[in-house]
Amino acid sequence: MLKAQRGHLLLMVSTQQDQPPAVDGSERALRRCYPRPPRQGVVGKRGFCCCNITAMDTRPEARLLSMVSELCEPLHRAFEYGTERSVECRRLAGLSDRVYDWLGTHQARALAHQQLLDVQLGGWKLVGKHSRNGELWLAHGLGLTTLRMLHASSTEDVPAPGPNWARRAYYCNDSLLGMGVAHQPALFEGSKLLGLWRVTDWEAFRVGIRIVRPVGTWRYCARARTDLDVMLPRLVDDFGDLEWRPNDFGMELDIPAGEDLEEGEEGGVAD
């Protein structure tokens, strides 16, 4: 698995996954379903050397991270703005009790969506129907690579997709590891990602964002099947210092730990 850490915080989320939105005629690509997801046994293969990621790096996993790096600062700013404003609104309305935490989650996501409408996202753009329960989707380029932002309610597990066929199809990326070089670019371009956000410091309204690439389905409480797990840095410049290190489980991606993220209380629904 490709794994990245900033400090020691890992974000996880439980969610209800809907069918990905079609973008620029790519509905067929987004709805591809793999009845037999690739086994994760190839993940432990030591196939890469330790090196720094640069803008000219052509490896699929490096290209994927280069693509995701465009969202570092916009996503953090948008969700931190949304979190702070939602807390203020709930306080003014007398809805600060934990029983109303679900409202804060939805408000924060709506405000983040509003902020992202007015900023440059590189090759990314907002897609999907935000009016459908406030879901927040982004797509890159022609829309083959998609990212759904979900609220994280756990720091320990990646949620299982459940029985819904659309959720299971979204989770079934072909693994980038263990595949031939000729096939990797095509797999990379069609990645279906999960972006997991969670408030890590309620006093400073700091948010942590984690990007996960699932490579199959699994049952509830079982080990998640992913080949990319990266804690998104707050600043895009931090991506220049990322380093690949092989380990017994696959590939680990180290991010130099700057200011440690503090885990705080959070609640609400994971969506």
CSV table of C-alpha atoms in Angstrom, one decimal:
chain,number,residue,atom,x,y,z
A,1,MET,CA,0.0,0.0,0.0
A,2,LEU,CA,1.2,3.5,-0.7
A,3,LYS,CA,0.9,5.3,2.7
A,4,ALA,CA,1.7,8.8,3.8
A,5,GLN,CA,1.7,10.3,7.3
A,6,ARG,CA,1.9,13.8,8.7
A,7,GLY,CA,2.6,13.6,12.3
A,8,HIS,CA,0.7,10.5,13.6
A,9,LEU,CA,-2.8,11.3,12.5
A,10,LEU,CA,-4.6,9.0,10.1
A,11,LEU,CA,-8.2,9.9,9.0
A,12,MET,CA,-10.8,7.3,8.3
A,13,VAL,CA,-14.5,7.6,7.5
A,14,SER,CA,-17.7,5.7,7.3
A,15,THR,CA,-20.0,6.7,4.4
A,16,GLN,CA,-22.8,6.0,2.1
A,17,GLN,CA,-21.3,6.0,-1.4
A,18,ASP,CA,-23.6,7.0,-4.3
A,19,GLN,CA,-23.0,6.5,-8.0
A,20,PRO,CA,-20.2,8.8,-9.2
A,21,PRO,CA,-21.4,11.6,-11.4
A,22,ALA,CA,-20.8,11.5,-15.1
A,23,VAL,CA,-18.5,14.1,-16.5
A,24,ASP,CA,-18.0,15.0,-20.2
A,25,GLY,CA,-19.4,11.8,-21.4
A,26,SER,CA,-17.4,9.6,-19.1
A,27,GLU,CA,-20.3,7.9,-17.4
A,28,ARG,CA,-19.4,4.5,-18.8
A,29,ALA,CA,-15.9,4.8,-17.4
A,30,LEU,CA,-17.1,5.9,-14.0
A,31,ARG,CA,-19.6,3.0,-13.7
A,32,ARG,CA,-17.1,0.2,-14.6
A,33,CYS,CA,-17.6,-2.7,-12.2
A,34,TYR,CA,-14.9,-5.3,-11.5
A,35,PRO,CA,-16.6,-8.4,-10.2
A,36,ARG,CA,-13.3,-9.8,-9.1
A,37,PRO,CA,-11.2,-7.1,-7.5
A,38,PRO,CA,-7.4,-7.6,-7.7
A,39,ARG,CA,-5.9,-9.4,-4.8
A,40,GLN,CA,-3.7,-7.3,-2.5
A,41,GLY,CA,-1.0,-9.8,-2.3
A,42,VAL,CA,1.1,-7.9,-4.8
A,43,VAL,CA,1.2,-4.8,-2.6
A,44,GLY,CA,4.2,-6.0,-0.6
A,45,LYS,CA,6.3,-6.2,-3.8
A,46,ARG,CA,9.4,-3.9,-3.6
A,47,GLY,CA,9.1,-2.3,-7.0
A,48,PHE,CA,10.3,1.3,-6.5
A,49,CYS,CA,13.5,2.9,-5.2
A,50,CYS,CA,13.6,5.6,-2.6
A,51,CYS,CA,13.7,9.0,-4.3
A,52,ASN,CA,12.1,12.4,-4.1
A,53,ILE,CA,9.0,13.2,-6.2
A,54,THR,CA,9.6,15.9,-8.7
A,55,ALA,CA,7.4,17.6,-11.3
A,56,MET,CA,9.0,15.4,-14.0
A,57,ASP,CA,8.4,12.1,-12.2
A,58,THR,CA,6.5,9.8,-14.6
A,59,ARG,CA,5.6,7.0,-12.2
A,60,PRO,CA,1.8,6.6,-11.9
A,61,GLU,CA,1.7,7.0,-8.2
A,62,ALA,CA,3.9,10.1,-8.4
A,63,ARG,CA,1.7,11.5,-11.1
A,64,LEU,CA,-1.4,10.8,-9.0
A,65,LEU,CA,0.1,12.7,-6.1
A,66,SER,CA,1.1,15.5,-8.3
A,67,MET,CA,-2.5,15.8,-9.4
A,68,VAL,CA,-3.8,15.7,-5.9
A,69,SER,CA,-1.3,18.3,-4.8
A,70,GLU,CA,-3.3,20.9,-6.6
A,71,LEU,CA,-6.0,20.5,-3.9
A,72,CYS,CA,-3.8,20.9,-0.9
A,73,GLU,CA,-4.4,24.6,-0.1
A,74,PRO,CA,-7.9,25.0,-1.6
A,75,LEU,CA,-9.4,22.1,0.3
A,76,HIS,CA,-7.9,23.0,3.6
A,77,ARG,CA,-8.9,26.6,3.3
A,78,ALA,CA,-12.5,25.7,2.2
A,79,PHE,CA,-13.2,23.2,4.9
A,80,GLU,CA,-11.6,25.2,7.7
A,81,TYR,CA,-13.7,28.2,6.6
A,82,GLY,CA,-16.8,26.0,6.5
A,83,THR,CA,-16.1,24.6,9.9
A,84,GLU,CA,-15.5,28.0,11.6
A,85,ARG,CA,-18.7,29.5,10.1
A,86,SER,CA,-20.8,26.5,10.9
A,87,VAL,CA,-19.7,26.6,14.6
A,88,GLU,CA,-20.7,30.3,14.7
A,89,CYS,CA,-24.1,29.7,13.1
A,90,ARG,CA,-24.9,26.9,15.5
A,91,ARG,CA,-23.8,29.0,18.5
A,92,LEU,CA,-26.0,31.9,17.4
A,93,ALA,CA,-29.0,29.6,17.0
A,94,GLY,CA,-28.4,27.8,20.3
A,95,LEU,CA,-27.6,24.5,18.6
A,96,SER,CA,-24.2,23.8,20.1
A,97,ASP,CA,-25.2,20.6,21.8
A,98,ARG,CA,-23.6,17.4,20.5
A,99,VAL,CA,-27.0,16.1,19.4
A,100,TYR,CA,-26.8,18.8,16.6
A,101,ASP,CA,-23.3,17.9,15.4
A,102,TRP,CA,-24.7,16.4,12.2
A,103,LEU,CA,-26.0,19.8,11.3
A,104,GLY,CA,-22.5,21.3,11.6
A,105,THR,CA,-21.1,18.6,9.3
A,106,HIS,CA,-23.6,19.4,6.6
A,107,GLN,CA,-23.2,23.2,7.0
A,108,ALA,CA,-19.4,23.0,6.9
A,109,ARG,CA,-19.5,20.9,3.7
A,110,ALA,CA,-22.0,23.3,2.1
A,111,LEU,CA,-19.9,26.3,2.9
A,112,ALA,CA,-16.8,24.5,1.6
A,113,HIS,CA,-18.6,23.8,-1.6
A,114,GLN,CA,-19.4,27.5,-1.9
A,115,GLN,CA,-15.8,28.5,-1.4
A,116,LEU,CA,-14.5,26.0,-3.9
A,117,LEU,CA,-16.8,27.5,-6.6
A,118,ASP,CA,-14.7,30.8,-6.5
A,119,VAL,CA,-11.1,29.4,-6.4
A,120,GLN,CA,-8.7,27.9,-9.0
A,121,LEU,CA,-8.4,24.2,-8.5
A,122,GLY,CA,-5.8,23.5,-11.2
A,123,GLY,CA,-7.0,20.7,-13.4
A,124,TRP,CA,-9.9,19.9,-11.0
A,125,LYS,CA,-13.5,21.1,-11.0
A,126,LEU,CA,-16.6,20.6,-9.0
A,127,VAL,CA,-19.0,18.1,-10.4
A,128,GLY,CA,-22.1,16.1,-9.4
A,129,LYS,CA,-25.3,17.3,-7.6
A,130,HIS,CA,-24.5,19.1,-4.4
A,131,SER,CA,-28.3,19.4,-3.9
A,132,ARG,CA,-28.3,15.6,-3.4
A,133,ASN,CA,-27.7,15.4,0.4
A,134,GLY,CA,-24.9,17.9,0.1
A,135,GLU,CA,-22.5,15.6,-1.6
A,136,LEU,CA,-19.2,17.1,-2.8
A,137,TRP,CA,-17.5,15.6,-5.9
A,138,LEU,CA,-14.5,16.8,-7.8
A,139,ALA,CA,-13.2,15.5,-11.1
A,140,HIS,CA,-9.8,16.0,-12.9
A,141,GLY,CA,-9.4,16.7,-16.6
A,142,LEU,CA,-12.1,14.9,-18.6
A,143,GLY,CA,-13.6,13.4,-15.5
A,144,LEU,CA,-12.1,10.0,-15.5
A,145,THR,CA,-10.3,10.6,-12.2
A,146,THR,CA,-12.8,11.5,-9.5
A,147,LEU,CA,-12.6,12.4,-5.8
A,148,ARG,CA,-15.5,12.4,-3.3
A,149,MET,CA,-15.1,14.3,-0.1
A,150,LEU,CA,-16.5,12.6,3.0
A,151,HIS,CA,-16.6,13.5,6.6
A,152,ALA,CA,-14.4,11.3,8.7
A,153,SER,CA,-15.9,9.8,11.9
A,154,SER,CA,-13.0,7.4,12.7
A,155,THR,CA,-9.2,7.5,12.5
A,156,GLU,CA,-8.8,3.7,12.4
A,157,ASP,CA,-10.8,2.2,9.5
A,158,VAL,CA,-11.6,2.8,5.9
A,159,PRO,CA,-15.4,2.1,5.5
A,160,ALA,CA,-16.5,-1.0,3.7
A,161,PRO,CA,-18.6,-0.3,0.6
A,162,GLY,CA,-21.5,-2.3,1.7
A,163,PRO,CA,-23.9,-4.1,-0.7
A,164,ASN,CA,-24.8,-1.2,-3.0
A,165,TRP,CA,-23.5,-2.0,-6.5
A,166,ALA,CA,-22.6,1.6,-7.3
A,167,ARG,CA,-20.5,1.9,-4.1
A,168,ARG,CA,-18.8,-1.4,-4.7
A,169,ALA,CA,-18.0,-0.4,-8.3
A,170,TYR,CA,-16.5,2.9,-7.1
A,171,TYR,CA,-14.2,1.0,-4.7
A,172,CYS,CA,-12.9,-1.4,-7.4
A,173,ASN,CA,-9.8,0.4,-8.8
A,174,ASP,CA,-7.2,-1.8,-10.3
A,175,SER,CA,-4.1,-1.7,-8.2
A,176,LEU,CA,-1.2,0.5,-9.5
A,177,LEU,CA,1.3,-1.8,-7.9
A,178,GLY,CA,2.3,-5.1,-9.5
A,179,MET,CA,1.0,-4.0,-12.9
A,180,GLY,CA,3.2,-3.6,-16.0
A,181,VAL,CA,4.4,-0.2,-17.0
A,182,ALA,CA,2.4,-0.2,-20.1
A,183,HIS,CA,-0.9,-0.6,-18.2
A,184,GLN,CA,-0.2,1.8,-15.3
A,185,PRO,CA,-1.0,5.1,-17.1
A,186,ALA,CA,-4.5,3.9,-18.1
A,187,LEU,CA,-5.2,2.7,-14.5
A,188,PHE,CA,-3.9,5.9,-13.1
A,189,GLU,CA,-6.1,8.1,-15.3
A,190,GLY,CA,-9.3,6.4,-14.2
A,191,SER,CA,-8.7,6.5,-10.4
A,192,LYS,CA,-11.7,6.8,-8.1
A,193,LEU,CA,-10.6,8.4,-4.9
A,194,LEU,CA,-12.0,9.1,-1.4
A,195,GLY,CA,-11.1,12.4,0.3
A,196,LEU,CA,-11.6,12.1,4.1
A,197,TRP,CA,-11.8,15.3,6.1
A,198,ARG,CA,-12.0,15.7,9.8
A,199,VAL,CA,-11.6,18.5,12.3
A,200,THR,CA,-8.4,18.0,14.2
A,201,ASP,CA,-8.4,21.2,16.3
A,202,TRP,CA,-11.7,22.8,17.3
A,203,GLU,CA,-10.1,25.8,18.9
A,204,ALA,CA,-8.2,26.8,15.8
A,205,PHE,CA,-10.6,25.2,13.4
A,206,ARG,CA,-7.9,23.1,11.8
A,207,VAL,CA,-8.9,20.3,9.4
A,208,GLY,CA,-7.0,17.2,8.3
A,209,ILE,CA,-7.6,15.7,4.9
A,210,ARG,CA,-6.6,12.2,3.8
A,211,ILE,CA,-6.7,10.8,0.3
A,212,VAL,CA,-7.4,7.1,-0.1
A,213,ARG,CA,-7.5,4.9,-3.3
A,214,PRO,CA,-9.5,1.7,-2.7
A,215,VAL,CA,-8.6,-1.4,-4.8
A,216,GLY,CA,-11.4,-3.7,-4.0
A,217,THR,CA,-14.3,-4.5,-1.6
A,218,TRP,CA,-14.2,-5.8,1.9
A,219,ARG,CA,-16.6,-6.7,4.6
A,220,TYR,CA,-17.4,-4.5,7.6
A,221,CYS,CA,-14.5,-4.5,10.2
A,222,ALA,CA,-12.2,-6.3,7.7
A,223,ARG,CA,-8.9,-4.9,6.6
A,224,ALA,CA,-9.3,-2.2,4.0
A,225,ARG,CA,-7.9,-2.8,0.5
A,226,THR,CA,-6.1,0.4,-0.7
A,227,ASP,CA,-2.9,1.1,-2.6
A,228,LEU,CA,-2.7,4.8,-1.8
A,229,ASP,CA,-3.2,6.4,1.6
A,230,VAL,CA,-1.8,9.9,1.9
A,231,MET,CA,-2.3,12.6,4.5
A,232,LEU,CA,-2.7,15.7,2.4
A,233,PRO,CA,-0.2,18.4,3.4
A,234,ARG,CA,-1.5,21.9,4.2
A,235,LEU,CA,1.0,23.5,1.8
A,236,VAL,CA,1.7,22.4,-1.8
A,237,ASP,CA,5.4,23.0,-1.3
A,238,ASP,CA,5.5,20.0,1.2
A,239,PHE,CA,4.9,17.6,-1.7
A,240,GLY,CA,8.5,18.4,-2.9
A,241,ASP,CA,9.9,16.6,0.1
A,242,LEU,CA,7.8,13.4,-0.2
A,243,GLU,CA,9.9,10.2,-0.2
A,244,TRP,CA,9.0,6.6,-1.1
A,245,ARG,CA,10.1,3.9,1.3
A,246,PRO,CA,9.3,0.2,0.7
A,247,ASN,CA,8.1,-1.8,3.7
A,248,ASP,CA,6.6,-5.2,4.4
A,249,PHE,CA,3.1,-4.1,3.5
A,250,GLY,CA,3.9,-2.1,0.3
A,251,MET,CA,5.0,1.4,-0.3
A,252,GLU,CA,5.1,4.0,2.4
A,253,LEU,CA,5.2,7.7,1.6
A,254,ASP,CA,6.8,9.9,4.3
A,255,ILE,CA,5.8,13.6,4.7
A,256,PRO,CA,8.2,15.6,6.8
A,257,ALA,CA,6.3,16.3,10.0
A,258,GLY,CA,6.0,20.0,10.6
A,259,GLU,CA,3.5,21.2,13.1
A,260,ASP,CA,1.8,18.1,14.5
A,261,LEU,CA,-1.9,17.9,14.0
A,262,GLU,CA,-3.8,17.6,17.2
A,263,GLU,CA,-6.8,15.3,17.3
A,264,GLY,CA,-9.9,16.9,18.7
A,265,GLU,CA,-13.5,15.9,19.3
A,266,GLU,CA,-15.8,15.7,16.4
A,267,GLY,CA,-19.1,14.2,15.7
A,268,GLY,CA,-21.8,14.1,13.1
A,269,VAL,CA,-22.6,11.9,10.2
A,270,ALA,CA,-19.9,10.7,7.8
A,271,ASP,CA,-20.8,12.1,4.5
